[in-house]
């Protein structure tokens, strides 16, 4: 492991963010720069860079045949993200974009890159969600279908592999985890695991049961990721700092325990508000902030998965 990769911390990221911000302002890129946050990056190995775009992690992999992006960050950050990618790999185009799931925080570059002819790889369920209107019952927001150019144009059901220049990328399906299209990407040579939405390390995740996620599946998806990782693996969550396998194992235990508690409450006929009032997360991750939305969605996610008569 190189020195720079060992120093991949939140502080390091913030230092680089300040630099990237100055560069962006000098370049005067895009009409959205007033609202977009600067995109910072750190090198993880050779031509592999971790970018943080609006609080979302993106991995950019360089190669003679073009750039590969694992996730694309939010739409309002697309200009800033692609400017940082262009700075890292001058003269190269993004040829491949991998979507770990359909959420707008991950698919914000799809239309731009798809229109430029990029290959967009995703689980088939992710493509399907991007072709339809989505209105989730817990919020006043409608997600319109993605324009055709931005929809995934190479889908899979199970697992696969592709080359990003000299870097091998293995990917696979996490079943129903935080959505039902969740996928991870693993770089075996560099031992980097890009988890997608099934893992966060700075906030409570969204258990998006409306599009097929559930708390039991989140715990199961993390268990699957633990089988891929070893003690040296650098695990890149969908948001937050890079974590180790031991940290992921602790998270997995936490979600498995929460799943057990919430399941018991549901079998006793309790409602989501009861689950929130019971504060099952009170001794867990105070630094992640308010867990109300997480607990509510996690509890609601049991309705479609567990029958009281089972
Ligand atoms: Zn997500």
Coordinates of C-alpha atoms in Angstrom, one line a residue, residues 8 44 50 57-59 192-196 199 234-243:
X8 CA -6.9 8.7 2.6
X44 CA -6.0 5.7 -4.3
X50 CA -11.6 8.9 -5.4
X57 CA -18.3 9.1 -3.5
X58 CA -17.2 8.5 -7.1
X59 CA -14.3 6.4 -8.3
X192 CA -10.6 -1.6 -3.5
X193 CA -14.3 -2.4 -2.9
X194 CA -16.8 0.2 -4.1
X195 CA -20.0 -0.7 -2.3
X196 CA -22.7 1.4 -3.8
X199 CA -22.9 1.1 2.8
X234 CA -10.1 -0.4 1.2
X235 CA -13.9 -0.1 1.2
X236 CA -15.4 2.9 -0.5
X237 CA -19.0 3.5 0.7
X238 CA -21.6 5.5 -1.2
X239 CA -20.9 8.4 1.2
X240 CA -18.3 9.1 3.9
X241 CA -14.7 8.2 4.5
X242 CA -13.1 4.9 3.3
X243 CA -13.5 2.1 5.8

